[in-house]
Coordinates of C-alpha atoms and ligand atoms in Angstrom, one line a residue:
X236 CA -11.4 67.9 -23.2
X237 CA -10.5 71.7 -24.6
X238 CA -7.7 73.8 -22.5
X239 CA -7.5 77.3 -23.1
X240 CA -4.2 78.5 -21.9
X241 CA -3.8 82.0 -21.2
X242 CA -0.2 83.9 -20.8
X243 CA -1.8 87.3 -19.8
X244 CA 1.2 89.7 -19.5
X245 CA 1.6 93.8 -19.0
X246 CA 0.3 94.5 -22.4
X247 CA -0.2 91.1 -24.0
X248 CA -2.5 88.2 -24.4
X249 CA -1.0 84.6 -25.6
X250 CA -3.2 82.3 -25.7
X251 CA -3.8 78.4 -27.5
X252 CA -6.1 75.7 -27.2
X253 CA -5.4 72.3 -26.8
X254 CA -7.6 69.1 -27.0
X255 CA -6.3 66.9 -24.1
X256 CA -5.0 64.1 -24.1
X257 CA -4.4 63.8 -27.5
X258 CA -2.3 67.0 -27.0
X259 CA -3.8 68.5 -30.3
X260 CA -3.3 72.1 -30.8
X261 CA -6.9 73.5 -31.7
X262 CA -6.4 77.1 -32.7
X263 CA -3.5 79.6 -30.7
X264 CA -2.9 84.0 -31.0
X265 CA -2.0 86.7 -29.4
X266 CA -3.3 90.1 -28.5
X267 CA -0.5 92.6 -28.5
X268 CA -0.5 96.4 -27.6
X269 CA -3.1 96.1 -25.4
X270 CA -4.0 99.6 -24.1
X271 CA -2.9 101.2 -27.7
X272 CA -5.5 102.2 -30.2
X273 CA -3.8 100.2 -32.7
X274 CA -3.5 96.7 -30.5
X275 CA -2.8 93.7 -32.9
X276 CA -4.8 90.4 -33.0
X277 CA -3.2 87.4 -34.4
X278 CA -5.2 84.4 -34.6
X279 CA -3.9 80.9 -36.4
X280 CA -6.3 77.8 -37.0
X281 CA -4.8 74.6 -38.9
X282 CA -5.8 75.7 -42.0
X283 CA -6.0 79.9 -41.7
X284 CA -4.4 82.6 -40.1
X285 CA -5.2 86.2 -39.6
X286 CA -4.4 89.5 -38.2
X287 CA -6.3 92.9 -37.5
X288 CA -5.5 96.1 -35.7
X289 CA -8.1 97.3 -33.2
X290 CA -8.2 99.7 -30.9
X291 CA -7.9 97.0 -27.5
X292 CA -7.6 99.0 -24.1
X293 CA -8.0 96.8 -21.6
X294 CA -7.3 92.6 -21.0
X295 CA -11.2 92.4 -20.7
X296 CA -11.7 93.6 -24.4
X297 CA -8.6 91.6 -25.2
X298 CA -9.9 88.3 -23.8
X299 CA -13.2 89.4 -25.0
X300 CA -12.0 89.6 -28.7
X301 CA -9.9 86.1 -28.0
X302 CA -13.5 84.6 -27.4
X303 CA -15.2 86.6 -30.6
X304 CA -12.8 84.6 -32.8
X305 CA -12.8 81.7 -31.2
X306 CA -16.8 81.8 -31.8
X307 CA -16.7 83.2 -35.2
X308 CA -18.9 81.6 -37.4
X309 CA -16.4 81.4 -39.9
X310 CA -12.8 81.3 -38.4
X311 CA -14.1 79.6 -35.2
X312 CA -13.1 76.2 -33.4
X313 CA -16.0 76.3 -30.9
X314 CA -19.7 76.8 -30.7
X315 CA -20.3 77.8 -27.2
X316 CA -17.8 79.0 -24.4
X317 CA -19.5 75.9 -22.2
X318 CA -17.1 73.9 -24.4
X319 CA -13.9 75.1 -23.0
X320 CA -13.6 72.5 -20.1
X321 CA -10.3 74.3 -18.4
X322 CA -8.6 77.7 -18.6
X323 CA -4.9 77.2 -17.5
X324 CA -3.2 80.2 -16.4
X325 CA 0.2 81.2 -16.7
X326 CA 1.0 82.7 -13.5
X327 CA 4.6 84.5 -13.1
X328 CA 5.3 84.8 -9.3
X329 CA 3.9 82.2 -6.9
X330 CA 6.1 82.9 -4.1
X331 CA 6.8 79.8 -1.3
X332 CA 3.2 79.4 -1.4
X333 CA 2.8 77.0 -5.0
X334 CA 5.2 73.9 -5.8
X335 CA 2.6 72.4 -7.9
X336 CA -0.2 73.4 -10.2
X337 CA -3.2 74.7 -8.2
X338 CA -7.4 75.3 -8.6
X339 CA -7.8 79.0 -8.4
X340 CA -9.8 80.2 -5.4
X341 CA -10.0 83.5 -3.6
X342 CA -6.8 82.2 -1.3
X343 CA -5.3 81.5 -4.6
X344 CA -6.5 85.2 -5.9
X345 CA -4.8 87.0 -2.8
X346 CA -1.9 85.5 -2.8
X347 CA -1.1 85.8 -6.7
X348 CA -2.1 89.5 -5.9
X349 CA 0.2 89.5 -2.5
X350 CA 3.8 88.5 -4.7
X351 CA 2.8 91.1 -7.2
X352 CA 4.7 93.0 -5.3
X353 CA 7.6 90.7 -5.9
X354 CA 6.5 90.9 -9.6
X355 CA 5.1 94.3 -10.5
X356 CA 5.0 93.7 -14.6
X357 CA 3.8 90.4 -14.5
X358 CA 1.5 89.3 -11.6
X359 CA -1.3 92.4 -12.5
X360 CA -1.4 91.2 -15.7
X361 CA -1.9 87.7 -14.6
X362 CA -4.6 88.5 -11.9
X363 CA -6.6 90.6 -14.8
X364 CA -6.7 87.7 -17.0
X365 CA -7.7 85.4 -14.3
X366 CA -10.8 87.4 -13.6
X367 CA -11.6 88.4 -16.8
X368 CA -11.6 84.8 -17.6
X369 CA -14.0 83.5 -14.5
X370 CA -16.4 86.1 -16.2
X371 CA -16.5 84.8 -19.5
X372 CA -16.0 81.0 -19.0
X373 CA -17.9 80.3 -15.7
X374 CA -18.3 76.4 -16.3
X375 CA -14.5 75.8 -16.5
X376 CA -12.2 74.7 -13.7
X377 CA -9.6 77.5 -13.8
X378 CA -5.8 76.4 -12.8
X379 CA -2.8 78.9 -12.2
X380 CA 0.7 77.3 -13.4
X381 CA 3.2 79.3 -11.8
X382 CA 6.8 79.7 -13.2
X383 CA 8.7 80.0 -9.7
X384 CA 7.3 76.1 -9.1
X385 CA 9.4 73.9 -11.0
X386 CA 12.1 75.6 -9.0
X387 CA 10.8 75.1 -5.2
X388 CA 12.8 71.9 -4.9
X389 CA 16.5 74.3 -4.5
X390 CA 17.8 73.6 -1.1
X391 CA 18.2 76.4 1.3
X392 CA 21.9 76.3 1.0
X393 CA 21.2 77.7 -2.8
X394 CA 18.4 79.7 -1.8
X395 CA 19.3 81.7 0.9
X396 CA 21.2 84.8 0.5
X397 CA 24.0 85.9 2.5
X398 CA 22.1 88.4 4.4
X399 CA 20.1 89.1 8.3
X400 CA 18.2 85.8 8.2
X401 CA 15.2 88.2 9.1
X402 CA 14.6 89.5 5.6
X403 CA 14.2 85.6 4.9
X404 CA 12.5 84.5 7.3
X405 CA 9.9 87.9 7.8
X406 CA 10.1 89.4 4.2
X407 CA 10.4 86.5 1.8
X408 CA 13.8 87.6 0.2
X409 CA 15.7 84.8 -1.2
X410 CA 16.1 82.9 -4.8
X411 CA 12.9 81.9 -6.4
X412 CA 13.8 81.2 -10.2
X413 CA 11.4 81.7 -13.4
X414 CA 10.7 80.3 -16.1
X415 CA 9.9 77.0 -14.2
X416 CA 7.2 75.8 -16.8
X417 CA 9.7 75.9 -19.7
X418 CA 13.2 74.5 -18.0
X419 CA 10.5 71.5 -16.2
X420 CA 8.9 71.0 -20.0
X421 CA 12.6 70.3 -21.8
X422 CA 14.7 68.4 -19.2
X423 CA 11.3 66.1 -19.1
X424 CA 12.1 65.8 -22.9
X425 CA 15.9 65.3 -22.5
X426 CA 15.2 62.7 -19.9
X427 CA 12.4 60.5 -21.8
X428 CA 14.9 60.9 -25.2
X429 CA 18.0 59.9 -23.0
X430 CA 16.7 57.5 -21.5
X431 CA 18.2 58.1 -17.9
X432 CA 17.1 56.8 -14.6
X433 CA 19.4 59.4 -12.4
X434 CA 20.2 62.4 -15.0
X435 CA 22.3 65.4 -14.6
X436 CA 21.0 68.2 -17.3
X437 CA 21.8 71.8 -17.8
X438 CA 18.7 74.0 -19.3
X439 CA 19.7 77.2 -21.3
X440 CA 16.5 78.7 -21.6
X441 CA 17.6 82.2 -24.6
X442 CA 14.5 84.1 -25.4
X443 CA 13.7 88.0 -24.5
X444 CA 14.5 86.8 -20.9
X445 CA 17.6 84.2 -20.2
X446 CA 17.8 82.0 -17.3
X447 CA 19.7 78.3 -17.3
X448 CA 18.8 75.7 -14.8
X449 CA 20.8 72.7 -12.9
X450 CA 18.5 69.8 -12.8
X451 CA 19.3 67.1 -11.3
X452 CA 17.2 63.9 -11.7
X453 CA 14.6 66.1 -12.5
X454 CA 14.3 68.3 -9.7
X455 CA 15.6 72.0 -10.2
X456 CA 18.5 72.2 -7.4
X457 CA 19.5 75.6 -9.2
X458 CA 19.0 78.5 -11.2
X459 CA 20.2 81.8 -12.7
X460 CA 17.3 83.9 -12.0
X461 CA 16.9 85.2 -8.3
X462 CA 14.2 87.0 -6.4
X463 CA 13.0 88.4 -9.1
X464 CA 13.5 88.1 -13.1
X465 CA 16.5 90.4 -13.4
X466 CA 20.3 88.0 -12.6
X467 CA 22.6 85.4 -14.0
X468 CA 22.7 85.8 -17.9
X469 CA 22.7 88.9 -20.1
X470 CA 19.4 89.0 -21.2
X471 CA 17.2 91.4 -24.4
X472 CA 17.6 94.7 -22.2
X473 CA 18.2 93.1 -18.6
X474 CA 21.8 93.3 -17.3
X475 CA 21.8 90.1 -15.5
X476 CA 24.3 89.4 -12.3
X477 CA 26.3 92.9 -11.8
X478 CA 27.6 94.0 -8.5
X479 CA 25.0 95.2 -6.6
X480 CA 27.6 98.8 -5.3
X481 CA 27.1 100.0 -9.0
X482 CA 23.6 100.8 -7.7
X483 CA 24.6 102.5 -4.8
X484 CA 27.4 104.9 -6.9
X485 CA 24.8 105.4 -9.8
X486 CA 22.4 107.3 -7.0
X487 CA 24.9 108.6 -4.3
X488 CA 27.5 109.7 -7.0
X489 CA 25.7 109.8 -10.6
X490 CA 22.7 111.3 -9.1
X491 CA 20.4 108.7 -10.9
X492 CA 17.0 108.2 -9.3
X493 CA 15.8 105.0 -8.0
X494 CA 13.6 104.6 -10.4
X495 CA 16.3 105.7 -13.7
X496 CA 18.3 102.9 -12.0
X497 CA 15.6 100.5 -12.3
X498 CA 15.0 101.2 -16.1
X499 CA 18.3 101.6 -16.6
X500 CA 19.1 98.0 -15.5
X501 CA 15.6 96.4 -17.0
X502 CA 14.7 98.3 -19.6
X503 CA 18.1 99.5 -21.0
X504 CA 20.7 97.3 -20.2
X505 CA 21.5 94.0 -21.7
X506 CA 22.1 93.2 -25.9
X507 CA 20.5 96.2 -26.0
X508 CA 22.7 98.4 -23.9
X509 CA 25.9 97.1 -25.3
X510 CA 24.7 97.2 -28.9
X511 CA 21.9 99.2 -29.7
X512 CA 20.0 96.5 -30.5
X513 CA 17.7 93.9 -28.8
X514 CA 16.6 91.4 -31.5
X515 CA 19.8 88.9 -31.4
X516 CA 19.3 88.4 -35.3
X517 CA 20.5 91.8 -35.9
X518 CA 23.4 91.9 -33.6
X519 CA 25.0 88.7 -35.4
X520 CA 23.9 90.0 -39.2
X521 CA 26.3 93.0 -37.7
X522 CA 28.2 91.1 -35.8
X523 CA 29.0 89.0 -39.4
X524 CA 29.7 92.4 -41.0
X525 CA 32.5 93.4 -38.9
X526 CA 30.3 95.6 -36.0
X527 CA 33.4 95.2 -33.3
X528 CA 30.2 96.7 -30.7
X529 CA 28.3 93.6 -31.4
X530 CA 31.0 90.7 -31.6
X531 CA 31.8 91.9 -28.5
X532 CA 28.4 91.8 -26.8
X533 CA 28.1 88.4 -28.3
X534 CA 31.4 87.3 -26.3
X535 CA 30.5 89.1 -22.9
X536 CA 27.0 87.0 -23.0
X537 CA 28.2 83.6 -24.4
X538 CA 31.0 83.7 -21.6
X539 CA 28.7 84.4 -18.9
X540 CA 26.4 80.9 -20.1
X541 CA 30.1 79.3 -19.9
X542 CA 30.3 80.5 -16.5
X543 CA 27.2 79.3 -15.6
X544 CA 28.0 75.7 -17.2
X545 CA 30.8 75.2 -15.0
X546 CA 29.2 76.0 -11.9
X547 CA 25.9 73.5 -12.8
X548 CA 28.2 71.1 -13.5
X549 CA 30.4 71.7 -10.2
X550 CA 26.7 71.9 -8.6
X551 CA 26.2 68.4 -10.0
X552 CA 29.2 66.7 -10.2
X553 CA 28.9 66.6 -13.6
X554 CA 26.3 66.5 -16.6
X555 CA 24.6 64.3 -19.4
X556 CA 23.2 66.8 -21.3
X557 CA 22.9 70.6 -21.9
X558 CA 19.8 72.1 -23.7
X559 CA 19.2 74.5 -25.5
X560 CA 15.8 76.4 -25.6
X561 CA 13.5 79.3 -26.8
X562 CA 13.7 82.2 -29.1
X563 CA 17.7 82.5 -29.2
X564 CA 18.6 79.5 -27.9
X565 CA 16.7 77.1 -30.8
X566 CA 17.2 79.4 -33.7
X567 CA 20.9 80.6 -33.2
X568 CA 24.1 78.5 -34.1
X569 CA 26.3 81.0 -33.1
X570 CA 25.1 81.5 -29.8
X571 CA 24.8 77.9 -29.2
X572 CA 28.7 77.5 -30.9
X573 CA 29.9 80.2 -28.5
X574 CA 28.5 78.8 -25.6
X575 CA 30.1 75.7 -26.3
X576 CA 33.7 76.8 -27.4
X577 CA 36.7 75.5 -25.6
X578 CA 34.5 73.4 -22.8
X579 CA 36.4 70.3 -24.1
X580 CA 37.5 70.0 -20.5
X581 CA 34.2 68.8 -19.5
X582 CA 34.0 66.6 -22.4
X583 CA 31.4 68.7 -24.5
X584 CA 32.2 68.8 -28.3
X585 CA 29.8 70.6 -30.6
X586 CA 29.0 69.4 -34.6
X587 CA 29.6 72.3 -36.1
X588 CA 27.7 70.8 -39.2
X589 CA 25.1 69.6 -37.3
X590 CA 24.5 72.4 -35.3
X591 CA 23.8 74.5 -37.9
X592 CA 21.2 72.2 -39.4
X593 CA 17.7 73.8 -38.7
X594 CA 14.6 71.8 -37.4
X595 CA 11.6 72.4 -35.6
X596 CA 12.4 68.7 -33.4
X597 CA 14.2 67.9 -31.2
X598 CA 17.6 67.3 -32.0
X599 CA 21.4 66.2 -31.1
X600 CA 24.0 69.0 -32.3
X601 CA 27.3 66.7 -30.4
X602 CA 29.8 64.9 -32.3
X603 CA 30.3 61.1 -31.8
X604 CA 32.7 61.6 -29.3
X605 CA 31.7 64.4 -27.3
X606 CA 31.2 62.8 -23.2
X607 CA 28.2 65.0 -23.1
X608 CA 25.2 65.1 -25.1
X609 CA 24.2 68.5 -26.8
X610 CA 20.5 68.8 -27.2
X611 CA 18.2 71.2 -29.2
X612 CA 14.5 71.1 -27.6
X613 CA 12.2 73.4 -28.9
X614 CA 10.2 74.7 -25.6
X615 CA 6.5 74.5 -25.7
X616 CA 5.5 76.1 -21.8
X617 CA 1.7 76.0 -23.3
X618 CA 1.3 72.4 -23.6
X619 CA 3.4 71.9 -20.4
X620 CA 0.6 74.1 -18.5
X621 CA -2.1 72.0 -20.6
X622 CA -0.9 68.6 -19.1
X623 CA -0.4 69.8 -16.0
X624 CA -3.9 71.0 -15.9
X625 CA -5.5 68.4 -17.4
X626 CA -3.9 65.9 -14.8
X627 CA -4.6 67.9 -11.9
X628 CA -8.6 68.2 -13.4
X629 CA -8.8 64.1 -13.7
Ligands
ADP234 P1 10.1 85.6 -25.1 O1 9.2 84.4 -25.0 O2 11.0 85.7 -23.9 O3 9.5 86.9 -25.4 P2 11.3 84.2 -27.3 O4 11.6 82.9 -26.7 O5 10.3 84.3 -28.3 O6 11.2 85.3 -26.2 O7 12.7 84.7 -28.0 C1 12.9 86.0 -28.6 C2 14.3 86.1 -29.1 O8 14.6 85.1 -30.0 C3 14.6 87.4 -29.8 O9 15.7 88.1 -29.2 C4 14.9 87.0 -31.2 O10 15.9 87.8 -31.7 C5 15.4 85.6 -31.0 N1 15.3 84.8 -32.3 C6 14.1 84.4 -32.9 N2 14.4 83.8 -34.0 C7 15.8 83.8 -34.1 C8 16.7 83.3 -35.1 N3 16.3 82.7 -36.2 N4 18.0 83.6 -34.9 C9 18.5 84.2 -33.8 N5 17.6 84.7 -32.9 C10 16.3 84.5 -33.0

């Protein structure tokens, strides 16, 4: 059976195709720049991989030159669209309405377009693809996998803010977490490897947005992210948790706008608002070289992870294992080294040695002594949404 998964954001389309339930990757790309005259296509089979600039403006001539390549006489993986048996959709914002995996009907439709309010870059961009996608593969049974599911298990004491009940119960306003797919995907995998039967694991999840999860026996009971993508860790160009009067003083006092504030904290803040820089490569090549801006950024967002340990593990009553995860958090030693100094109080003890070994697998960087297991898990939200798909389909 062949799963297309489609992550249709703002201006990008990532997509891959698995054969299930052997779990085989097929063929996988991206669209980016959509709505550019010079929008990028990258497209990787086993064997090839290209890339081409065209001028893409919309997610239907995105999705439409997904399906070109896919067909390509040459490059191509399938001979008819009839063959795709599933499209799995990565949807950001499902609201209270989705703990699980879900067929997509007009309900479905509605309300993925009613919490795009909640999620104004995401949920549009999701919707689009959806449709686009009912067009051009009408045989196939098409899923949403929504990121704020994995987290619907917090309990209302975590939840609920401290504010009128009313804007909870009426307006929806309370914690909701993201990045569901990829925390649910690698504390599965710490769990199988550990072998645990009740488990207490911390997910870092360190890509272009951050967000660490408390899970205990493998039900999220807490997480960084709130209502929306934007607290808890310092993220690419997000400023994670800040005190929420800053706002207030930027508009009354610095005679910001509402909507300066909003870029300001989203768009401007973050890695890149301490250093200048977003891609966390450069800020510890400089940081290496003596840049005082950028060894300092890497303390300020290494500490707040520390501070976020503790609490998981005061939310738990301790922990078996703490993984690391996406873009930053598989690829960087010294973020993972940094977020580990001077927690031998809880028993963690990082191999320095081992920790800077690289490897695609999944992998212990913990000395022999160290009380808590230190995992590496490379995150892999695509085939997460495949088997949920496929098991939901059969
Ligand atoms: P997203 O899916 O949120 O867009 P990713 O999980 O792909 O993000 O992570 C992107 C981040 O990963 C970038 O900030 C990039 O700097 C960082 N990254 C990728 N490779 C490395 C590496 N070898 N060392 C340090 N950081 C890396």
């Amino acid at each position: 059976m062949k799963i297309l998964i489609i992550n249709s954001g703002s201006s990008s389309i990532k997509f891959q195709l698995i054969e299930m339930p052997s779990e085989t990757l097929i063929c996988s790309g991206l669209v980016e720049r959509i709505g550019y005259d010079d929008a990028i296509i990258n497209y990787k089979t086993k064997g090839d991989s290209l890339n081409q600039t065209h001028n893409i403006k919309t997610h239907r001539e995105g999705l439409n030159k997904i399906v070109e390549l896919l067909l390509d006489a040459e490059k191509g993986v399938i001979a008819n669209t009839n063959e795709i048996n599933i499209v799995g959709h990565r949807v950001v914002h499902g609201g209270n309405s989705f703990s699980n995996t879900t067929l997509i009907t007009s309900e479905v439709k509605e309300k993925i377009q009613e919490y795009a309010a909640l999620a104004p870059l995401h949920n549009p961009g999701n919707l689009e693809g959806i449709f686009v996608s009912e067009e051009i593969f009408p045989m196939a049974k098409q899923v949403a996998i929504f990121d704020t599911a994995f987290h619907q298990t917090i309990p209302e004491k975590v939840k609920k803010y401290a504010i009128p009940n009313e804007l909870y119960e009426n307006h929806g306003i309370q914690v909701y977490g993201f990045h569901g797919t990829s925390h649910q995907y690698v504390s599965n995998k710490a769990i199988a490897y550990l072998g645990l039967e009740t488990s207490k694991i911390i997910t870092i999840h360190l890509g272009n947005g951050c967000s660490m999860t408390a899970v205990k026996d493998g039900k999220s009971i807490d997480t960084s992210l709130g209502f929306t993508p934007s607290n808890g860790l310092v993220m690419g160009s997000r400023s994670g948790d800040i005190d929420h009067a800053i706002i207030f003083h930027l508009v009354n006092n610095l005679k910001y706008t509402l909507n300066e504030v909003k870029t300001l904290l989203t768009n401007k803040s973050g890695m890149l608002g301490l250093t200048g820089h977003m891609d966390l490569r450069d800020i510890v090549e400089e940081a290496e070289n003596g840049n005082a801006e950028c060894q300092l950024a890497l303390a300020i967002s290494t500490y707040r992870i520390k501070k976020y340990i503790g609490a998981y593990i005061a939310a738990m009553n301790g922990v078996d294992a703490i993984v690391f995860t996406a873009g930053i958090g598989e690829n960087s030693p010294t973020i993972r080294k940094l977020s580990c100094e001077d927690l031998e109080v809880f028993g963690i003890d990082l191999d320095d040695a081992k920790n800077k070994s690289g490897s695609r697998d999944l992998r212990e960087i913990n000395t022999a002594k160290s009380k808590v297991k230190l995992l590496v898990i490379p995150t892999n939200e695509e085939l997460e949404i495949a088997k949920q798909a496929y098991e939901l389909v059969n």
